[in-house]
CSV table of C-alpha atoms and ligand atoms in Angstrom, one decimal:
chain,number,residue,atom,x,y,z
A,959,MET,CA,136.7,117.4,243.7
A,960,ILE,CA,136.5,117.2,247.5
A,961,PRO,CA,139.1,114.6,248.6
A,962,GLN,CA,138.4,112.2,251.5
A,963,MET,CA,141.7,113.3,253.1
A,964,GLN,CA,144.6,115.6,252.3
A,965,PRO,CA,147.6,116.7,254.3
A,966,TRP,CA,147.9,120.4,255.0
A,967,PHE,CA,151.1,122.4,254.6
A,968,ASP,CA,151.6,126.1,254.0
A,969,GLN,CA,154.2,128.9,254.2
A,970,LYS,CA,155.2,127.9,257.7
A,971,GLU,CA,156.5,124.5,256.6
A,972,ALA,CA,158.0,126.1,253.4
A,973,GLN,CA,159.9,128.8,255.4
A,974,ALA,CA,161.1,126.4,258.0
A,975,LEU,CA,162.4,124.0,255.4
A,976,TYR,CA,164.1,126.8,253.5
A,977,GLN,CA,165.8,128.1,256.7
A,978,TYR,CA,166.8,124.6,257.6
A,979,ILE,CA,168.5,123.9,254.3
A,980,LEU,CA,170.5,127.1,254.6
A,981,SER,CA,171.6,126.2,258.1
A,982,SER,CA,174.1,123.6,256.9
A,983,GLY,CA,172.3,120.8,258.7
A,984,TRP,CA,173.0,117.2,257.7
A,985,LEU,CA,169.3,116.5,257.0
A,986,THR,CA,169.5,113.3,259.1
A,987,GLU,CA,168.2,113.1,262.7
A,988,HIS,CA,169.8,115.7,265.0
A,989,THR,CA,168.7,118.8,267.0
A,990,LYS,CA,165.5,119.3,265.0
A,991,THR,CA,164.5,115.7,265.6
A,992,ARG,CA,165.1,116.2,269.4
A,993,GLU,CA,162.9,119.4,269.3
A,994,PHE,CA,160.1,117.5,267.4
A,995,GLU,CA,160.3,114.6,269.9
A,996,LYS,CA,160.0,117.0,272.8
A,997,ALA,CA,157.0,118.7,271.2
A,998,VAL,CA,155.2,115.4,270.9
A,999,ALA,CA,156.2,114.2,274.4
A,1000,ASP,CA,155.1,117.5,276.0
A,1001,TYR,CA,151.8,117.4,274.1
A,1002,VAL,CA,150.9,113.9,275.0
A,1003,GLY,CA,152.4,113.9,278.4
A,1004,SER,CA,155.0,111.1,278.1
A,1005,GLN,CA,158.5,111.1,279.6
A,1006,TYR,CA,160.2,109.7,276.5
A,1007,CYS,CA,159.5,110.0,272.7
A,1008,PHE,CA,161.5,108.6,269.9
A,1009,ALA,CA,160.9,109.6,266.3
A,1010,VAL,CA,161.2,106.8,263.7
A,1011,PRO,CA,160.6,106.5,259.9
A,1012,ASN,CA,156.9,105.5,260.1
A,1013,GLY,CA,154.2,104.1,262.4
A,1014,THR,CA,154.8,100.5,261.3
A,1015,GLN,CA,158.4,100.6,262.4
A,1016,ALA,CA,157.3,102.3,265.6
A,1017,LEU,CA,155.1,99.3,266.3
A,1018,PHE,CA,157.9,96.9,265.3
A,1019,LEU,CA,160.4,98.6,267.6
A,1020,ALA,CA,157.9,98.6,270.5
A,1021,LEU,CA,157.4,94.8,270.1
A,1022,LYS,CA,161.1,94.2,269.7
A,1023,ALA,CA,162.0,96.3,272.8
A,1024,LEU,CA,159.5,94.1,274.8
A,1025,GLY,CA,161.3,91.0,273.5
A,1026,ILE,CA,158.4,89.7,271.3
A,1027,GLY,CA,159.7,87.2,268.8
A,1028,HIS,CA,159.3,83.7,267.4
A,1029,GLY,CA,156.6,81.6,269.2
A,1030,ASP,CA,155.0,84.6,270.9
A,1031,GLU,CA,151.4,85.5,270.4
A,1032,VAL,CA,150.1,89.0,270.4
A,1033,LEU,CA,146.5,89.9,270.6
A,1034,VAL,CA,145.4,92.5,268.1
A,1035,PRO,CA,141.9,93.8,267.0
A,1036,ASP,CA,140.5,92.2,263.8
A,1037,PHE,CA,139.3,95.6,262.7
A,1038,THR,CA,142.3,97.9,262.3
A,1039,MET,CA,144.8,99.2,259.8
A,1040,ALA,CA,146.8,96.2,258.6
A,1041,ALA,CA,150.1,97.6,260.0
A,1042,THR,CA,149.0,96.7,263.6
A,1043,ALA,CA,149.0,93.0,262.8
A,1044,ASN,CA,151.8,93.1,260.2
A,1045,ALA,CA,154.2,94.6,262.7
A,1046,VAL,CA,153.7,91.5,264.9
A,1047,VAL,CA,154.6,89.3,262.0
A,1048,MET,CA,157.6,91.5,261.2
A,1049,ALA,CA,158.8,91.0,264.8
A,1050,GLY,CA,158.5,87.2,264.4
A,1051,GLY,CA,155.4,86.8,266.5
A,1052,THR,CA,151.9,85.6,265.7
A,1053,PRO,CA,149.0,88.0,265.7
A,1054,VAL,CA,145.8,86.6,267.3
A,1055,PHE,CA,142.8,88.5,266.2
A,1056,VAL,CA,140.1,89.7,268.6
A,1057,ASP,CA,136.7,91.1,267.7
A,1058,VAL,CA,135.9,94.7,268.3
A,1059,GLY,CA,133.1,96.4,270.2
A,1060,ASP,CA,130.6,99.1,269.3
A,1061,ASP,CA,133.4,101.7,269.4
A,1062,LEU,CA,135.4,99.7,266.8
A,1063,CYS,CA,138.1,99.1,269.4
A,1064,MET,CA,139.2,95.6,270.7
A,1065,ASP,CA,136.5,94.2,272.9
A,1066,ILE,CA,137.4,93.5,276.5
A,1067,GLY,CA,134.6,90.9,276.6
A,1068,SER,CA,136.0,88.8,273.8
A,1069,VAL,CA,139.6,88.7,275.0
A,1070,ASP,CA,140.0,86.2,277.8
A,1071,ARG,CA,139.3,83.1,275.7
A,1072,LYS,CA,142.0,84.2,273.2
A,1073,VAL,CA,144.8,84.1,275.8
A,1074,THR,CA,147.1,81.0,275.7
A,1075,LYS,CA,150.4,80.1,277.3
A,1076,LYS,CA,152.1,81.8,274.4
A,1077,THR,CA,150.4,85.2,274.7
A,1078,GLN,CA,153.0,87.8,275.6
A,1079,ALA,CA,151.3,91.1,274.7
A,1080,PHE,CA,148.3,92.9,273.2
A,1081,VAL,CA,148.0,95.9,271.0
A,1082,TYR,CA,145.1,98.1,271.8
A,1083,VAL,CA,144.2,100.3,268.8
A,1084,SER,CA,142.3,103.5,269.7
A,1085,LEU,CA,140.6,103.5,266.4
A,1086,ASN,CA,139.7,107.0,265.2
A,1087,GLY,CA,140.6,108.5,268.5
A,1088,ARG,CA,138.1,106.5,270.5
A,1089,ALA,CA,138.9,104.2,273.5
A,1090,SER,CA,137.1,102.6,276.4
A,1091,ASN,CA,137.7,100.4,279.4
A,1092,LEU,CA,141.4,101.4,279.6
A,1093,ARG,CA,141.4,100.6,283.4
A,1094,ALA,CA,140.1,97.2,282.6
A,1095,TRP,CA,142.7,96.7,279.9
A,1096,ARG,CA,145.4,97.5,282.5
A,1097,GLU,CA,143.9,95.0,284.9
A,1098,PHE,CA,143.8,92.4,282.0
A,1099,ALA,CA,147.5,93.1,281.4
A,1100,ASN,CA,148.3,92.6,285.0
A,1101,ASP,CA,146.2,89.5,285.5
A,1102,TYR,CA,147.9,87.6,282.6
A,1103,SER,CA,151.3,89.3,282.9
A,1104,LEU,CA,151.0,90.7,279.4
A,1105,TYR,CA,152.7,93.8,277.9
A,1106,PHE,CA,150.2,96.6,277.0
A,1107,ILE,CA,151.0,98.2,273.7
A,1108,GLU,CA,148.9,101.1,272.4
A,1109,ASP,CA,148.6,101.8,268.7
A,1110,ALA,CA,147.5,105.4,268.9
A,1111,ALA,CA,148.4,106.1,265.3
A,1112,GLN,CA,145.0,107.7,264.8
A,1113,SER,CA,144.7,109.4,268.1
A,1114,LEU,CA,147.1,112.3,268.3
A,1115,GLY,CA,144.9,115.0,269.9
A,1116,SER,CA,142.5,112.4,271.5
A,1117,ARG,CA,142.2,111.6,275.2
A,1118,TYR,CA,140.5,109.1,277.5
A,1119,ARG,CA,139.1,110.8,280.7
A,1120,GLY,CA,141.5,113.7,280.1
A,1121,GLN,CA,144.7,111.6,279.7
A,1122,HIS,CA,146.2,111.5,276.2
A,1123,LEU,CA,145.9,108.2,274.3
A,1124,GLY,CA,149.2,106.4,273.8
A,1125,THR,CA,150.2,106.9,277.4
A,1126,PHE,CA,148.1,104.2,279.0
A,1127,GLY,CA,150.1,101.3,277.9
A,1128,ASP,CA,153.7,100.3,278.7
A,1129,VAL,CA,154.5,101.7,275.3
A,1130,GLY,CA,152.5,103.7,272.7
A,1131,ILE,CA,153.0,104.6,269.1
A,1132,PHE,CA,151.9,107.4,266.7
A,1133,SER,CA,152.1,107.8,263.0
A,1134,PHE,CA,152.7,111.0,260.9
A,1135,SER,CA,151.9,109.5,257.5
A,1136,ALA,CA,150.2,111.6,254.8
A,1137,PRO,CA,146.6,111.3,256.1
A,1138,LYS,CA,147.3,111.6,259.8
A,1139,ILE,CA,146.3,114.9,261.7
A,1140,VAL,CA,150.1,115.8,261.9
A,1141,SER,CA,152.0,114.7,258.8
A,1142,CYS,CA,155.7,114.6,258.0
A,1143,GLY,CA,154.9,112.7,254.7
A,1144,GLN,CA,156.1,109.6,256.5
A,1145,GLY,CA,157.0,109.3,260.2
A,1146,GLY,CA,156.2,107.7,263.5
A,1147,ALA,CA,156.9,107.9,267.2
A,1148,VAL,CA,157.3,105.6,270.1
A,1149,VAL,CA,156.4,107.0,273.5
A,1150,THR,CA,156.9,105.4,277.0
A,1151,ASN,CA,157.4,106.4,280.6
A,1152,ILE,CA,159.4,103.3,281.4
A,1153,ASP,CA,163.2,103.7,281.6
A,1154,TRP,CA,164.3,100.3,280.4
A,1155,ILE,CA,161.9,100.3,277.4
A,1156,ALA,CA,163.2,103.8,276.4
A,1157,LYS,CA,166.8,102.6,276.7
A,1158,LYS,CA,166.1,99.6,274.5
A,1159,ILE,CA,164.3,101.7,271.9
A,1160,ARG,CA,167.1,104.2,271.7
A,1161,SER,CA,169.6,101.5,271.1
A,1162,LEU,CA,167.5,99.4,268.7
A,1163,LYS,CA,166.8,102.3,266.4
A,1164,ASP,CA,170.5,103.0,266.2
A,1165,PHE,CA,172.0,99.6,265.1
A,1166,GLY,CA,171.9,98.3,268.7
A,1167,ARG,CA,174.6,100.8,269.9
A,1168,GLU,CA,175.2,101.2,273.6
A,1169,ARG,CA,175.6,104.9,273.0
A,1170,PRO,CA,175.1,107.2,270.0
A,1171,GLY,CA,178.3,107.3,268.0
A,1172,ALA,CA,180.0,104.5,269.9
A,1173,ASP,CA,180.6,101.4,267.9
A,1174,HIS,CA,179.8,98.9,270.6
A,1175,TYR,CA,176.7,96.9,269.9
A,1176,LEU,CA,174.5,95.5,272.7
A,1177,SER,CA,172.1,93.7,270.5
A,1178,ILE,CA,171.1,93.3,266.8
A,1179,GLY,CA,169.7,96.7,266.0
A,1180,TYR,CA,168.4,98.6,263.0
A,1181,ASN,CA,168.7,102.0,261.3
A,1182,PHE,CA,165.3,103.5,262.2
A,1183,LYS,CA,166.5,107.1,262.4
A,1184,PHE,CA,164.3,110.0,261.5
A,1185,THR,CA,165.5,113.0,259.5
A,1186,ASP,CA,165.7,116.6,260.6
A,1187,LEU,CA,163.9,117.5,257.3
A,1188,GLN,CA,160.8,115.6,258.5
A,1189,ALA,CA,161.3,117.0,262.0
A,1190,VAL,CA,161.3,120.6,260.7
A,1191,VAL,CA,157.9,119.9,259.0
A,1192,GLY,CA,156.6,118.1,262.1
A,1193,ILE,CA,157.5,121.0,264.4
A,1194,GLU,CA,155.4,123.4,262.4
A,1195,GLN,CA,152.6,120.8,262.2
A,1196,MET,CA,152.6,120.3,266.0
A,1197,LYS,CA,152.1,124.1,266.5
A,1198,LYS,CA,148.9,123.7,264.4
A,1199,LEU,CA,147.6,120.6,266.2
A,1200,PRO,CA,145.5,122.3,268.9
A,1201,ASP,CA,143.5,124.2,266.2
A,1202,ARG,CA,143.2,121.1,264.1
A,1203,VAL,CA,141.9,119.1,267.1
A,1204,GLU,CA,139.1,121.7,267.6
A,1205,ARG,CA,138.4,121.7,263.8
A,1206,LYS,CA,138.0,117.9,263.8
A,1207,LYS,CA,135.5,118.1,266.6
A,1208,ASP,CA,133.6,120.9,264.8
A,1209,ILE,CA,133.5,118.9,261.6
A,1210,PHE,CA,132.1,115.8,263.4
A,1211,ARG,CA,129.5,118.0,265.1
A,1212,LEU,CA,128.3,119.6,261.9
A,1213,TYR,CA,128.1,116.2,260.0
A,1214,HIS,CA,126.2,114.8,262.9
A,1215,LYS,CA,123.8,117.7,263.1
A,1216,LEU,CA,123.1,117.6,259.4
A,1217,LEU,CA,122.7,113.8,259.1
A,1218,CYS,CA,121.5,112.4,262.4
A,1219,ASP,CA,117.9,112.3,261.4
A,1220,VAL,CA,118.5,110.2,258.3
A,1221,PRO,CA,117.3,106.7,259.4
A,1222,GLU,CA,119.7,104.8,257.2
A,1223,ILE,CA,122.8,106.4,258.8
A,1224,GLU,CA,124.3,105.0,261.9
A,1225,PHE,CA,126.9,107.1,263.9
A,1226,ILE,CA,129.4,105.7,266.4
A,1227,SER,CA,128.8,107.2,269.8
A,1228,THR,CA,131.6,109.8,270.4
A,1229,ASP,CA,132.4,111.9,273.4
A,1230,LEU,CA,133.8,115.1,271.8
A,1231,LYS,CA,135.2,116.3,275.1
A,1232,ASP,CA,138.0,113.7,274.7
A,1233,VAL,CA,137.8,112.5,271.1
A,1234,ALA,CA,139.0,114.4,268.1
A,1235,PRO,CA,137.7,112.0,265.4
A,1236,TRP,CA,140.3,111.6,262.7
A,1237,PHE,CA,138.0,110.3,260.1
A,1238,MET,CA,134.3,111.0,259.8
A,1239,ASP,CA,132.8,107.5,260.1
A,1240,ILE,CA,129.3,106.4,259.2
A,1241,LEU,CA,127.6,103.0,258.8
A,1242,VAL,CA,125.1,102.7,256.0
A,1243,PRO,CA,123.2,99.8,254.4
A,1244,ASN,CA,124.8,100.3,251.0
A,1245,PRO,CA,128.2,102.1,251.3
A,1246,ASP,CA,129.4,101.3,247.8
A,1247,LYS,CA,126.3,102.8,246.2
A,1248,LEU,CA,126.5,105.9,248.4
A,1249,ALA,CA,130.2,106.2,247.5
A,1250,GLU,CA,129.4,106.0,243.8
A,1251,HIS,CA,126.7,108.6,244.1
A,1252,LEU,CA,129.1,111.0,246.0
A,1253,LYS,CA,131.9,110.4,243.5
A,1254,GLU,CA,129.6,111.5,240.7
A,1255,LYS,CA,129.1,114.7,242.7
A,1256,GLY,CA,132.9,115.2,243.0
A,1257,ILE,CA,133.0,114.0,246.6
A,1258,GLY,CA,135.7,111.5,247.7
A,1259,THR,CA,135.0,108.8,250.3
A,1260,ARG,CA,136.9,105.7,251.5
A,1261,ARG,CA,135.5,102.3,252.6
A,1262,PHE,CA,136.3,101.1,256.1
A,1263,TYR,CA,139.1,98.6,256.5
A,1264,PRO,CA,138.3,94.9,255.8
A,1265,ALA,CA,138.0,92.3,258.6
A,1266,LEU,CA,141.7,91.6,258.7
A,1267,HIS,CA,141.5,87.8,259.5
A,1268,SER,CA,139.7,87.2,256.2
A,1269,GLU,CA,142.1,89.0,254.0
A,1270,PRO,CA,144.3,86.8,251.7
A,1271,ALA,CA,147.3,88.0,253.8
A,1272,TYR,CA,146.0,86.1,256.8
A,1273,SER,CA,143.2,83.8,255.4
A,1274,LEU,CA,141.9,82.8,258.8
A,1275,VAL,CA,138.4,81.6,259.6
A,1276,GLY,CA,136.8,82.7,262.8
A,1277,ASP,CA,133.9,84.5,264.4
A,1278,TYR,CA,134.3,88.3,264.3
A,1279,PRO,CA,130.8,89.6,263.8
A,1280,LYS,CA,131.4,93.3,264.8
A,1281,SER,CA,134.5,93.5,262.7
A,1282,GLU,CA,132.7,92.1,259.7
A,1283,TYR,CA,129.7,94.4,260.3
A,1284,ALA,CA,132.0,97.4,260.3
A,1285,ALA,CA,133.9,96.3,257.2
A,1286,ARG,CA,130.7,95.7,255.4
A,1287,PHE,CA,128.8,98.8,256.2
A,1288,GLY,CA,131.4,101.5,257.0
A,1289,LEU,CA,132.2,104.5,255.0
A,1290,TRP,CA,134.5,107.5,255.7
A,1291,LEU,CA,133.3,110.8,254.5
A,1292,PRO,CA,135.6,113.8,253.7
A,1293,SER,CA,137.5,114.5,256.9
A,1294,LEU,CA,140.3,116.9,256.0
A,1295,CYS,CA,140.9,119.7,258.5
A,1296,GLN,CA,140.8,122.3,255.7
A,1297,LEU,CA,137.2,121.3,254.9
A,1298,SER,CA,134.9,124.4,255.1
A,1299,ASP,CA,131.5,124.4,256.7
A,1300,SER,CA,129.9,125.1,253.3
A,1301,ALA,CA,131.6,122.0,251.8
A,1302,ILE,CA,130.2,119.9,254.6
A,1303,VAL,CA,126.7,121.3,253.9
A,1304,GLN,CA,127.2,120.4,250.2
A,1305,ILE,CA,128.4,116.9,251.1
A,1306,CYS,CA,125.5,116.3,253.5
A,1307,THR,CA,123.0,117.6,250.9
A,1308,ALA,CA,124.3,115.0,248.5
A,1309,VAL,CA,124.1,112.3,251.1
A,1310,ARG,CA,120.5,113.2,252.0
A,1311,GLU,CA,119.6,113.3,248.3
A,1312,PHE,CA,120.8,109.7,247.9
A,1313,TYR,CA,118.4,108.6,250.7
A,1314,GLY,CA,115.6,110.9,249.6
A,1315,ALA,CA,115.8,112.5,253.0
B,985,PLP,C1,148.5,104.8,260.0
B,985,PLP,C2,148.4,103.7,260.9
B,985,PLP,C3,149.5,102.8,261.2
B,985,PLP,C4,150.7,102.8,260.4
B,985,PLP,O1,151.4,103.9,260.3
B,985,PLP,P1,152.4,104.2,259.1
B,985,PLP,O2,153.1,105.5,259.5
B,985,PLP,O3,151.6,104.4,257.8
B,985,PLP,O4,153.4,103.1,259.0
B,985,PLP,C5,149.3,101.8,262.2
B,985,PLP,N1,148.2,101.7,262.8
B,985,PLP,C6,147.1,102.5,262.6
B,985,PLP,C7,145.9,102.2,263.4
B,985,PLP,C8,147.2,103.5,261.6
B,985,PLP,O5,146.1,104.2,261.4
């Protein structure tokens, strides 16, 4: 069976964990976490990086640090992983869904009419490592005095005009969950270049303390500490990231080459100079039937996310044609970095056979 996704660990992580356990560390967040945070900050080019238990909590912390709470509206894309909107609800705010564009990211053309007096921030999700109009998004933030949060959970290794994603907003987040390009099993990070936001996040993730270890509490805070066990794995994963970024690009290139002449298959325009596509995405007329055919051949796939507004969790009505289009026709093909070229040929042969191409 070829899975759609699979994390990738080897002797490097095993040895590092073994050494760490023998070093009498306390397992909780300490020097290894600082080392991991520095590796992420250096790689993406941010001044500050805070490791947290997962990407959802990273989003929650970012929102909390910016003071988002009851009565505040936050613009989010309708097509995204549910955590983007759920974190707004967790923080006490109200997500307001905005349709996406052809790149499956929040559409700058649909956003002005969603702004109300209550709007405080927006979360731009660079879905699958793609982004566009980031200068216009900055202007939008300035025009309406909104905070610009970047959910770059899928974008480690991806850039926009050479600058790493997650560093365009006031604050950005990453995820190191099992399917992400760098995995700690669970994990997340908040990045920022703004001193006061960094200070708030450092305190909020440590019970609201003024200083680590000092029992003086500036605000209601949480225990969102990382563990050095995860950091040890993350440090090894970060060393592998540059190769993985190249592999993701090669995988996309090969899929595109082998499938671009099949008329039923629609690709999303992708600039591989900047983008390391996390998942191999296609839009097809009958994704469930194609998925079934591939499953019979031992090939795993995953349907795109649903249009979030219409899920029972939100049950909203509204006009989100692009989001609904993506949800209806999208399919993710096997995208694991360890996928061989011959496996991609095998997958594409099975896809072509389905369409009689
Ligand atoms: C993975 C992901 C998250 C959530 O991260 P977790 O670490 O699973 O909590 C949030 N947003 C997007 C776009 C994601 O892909």
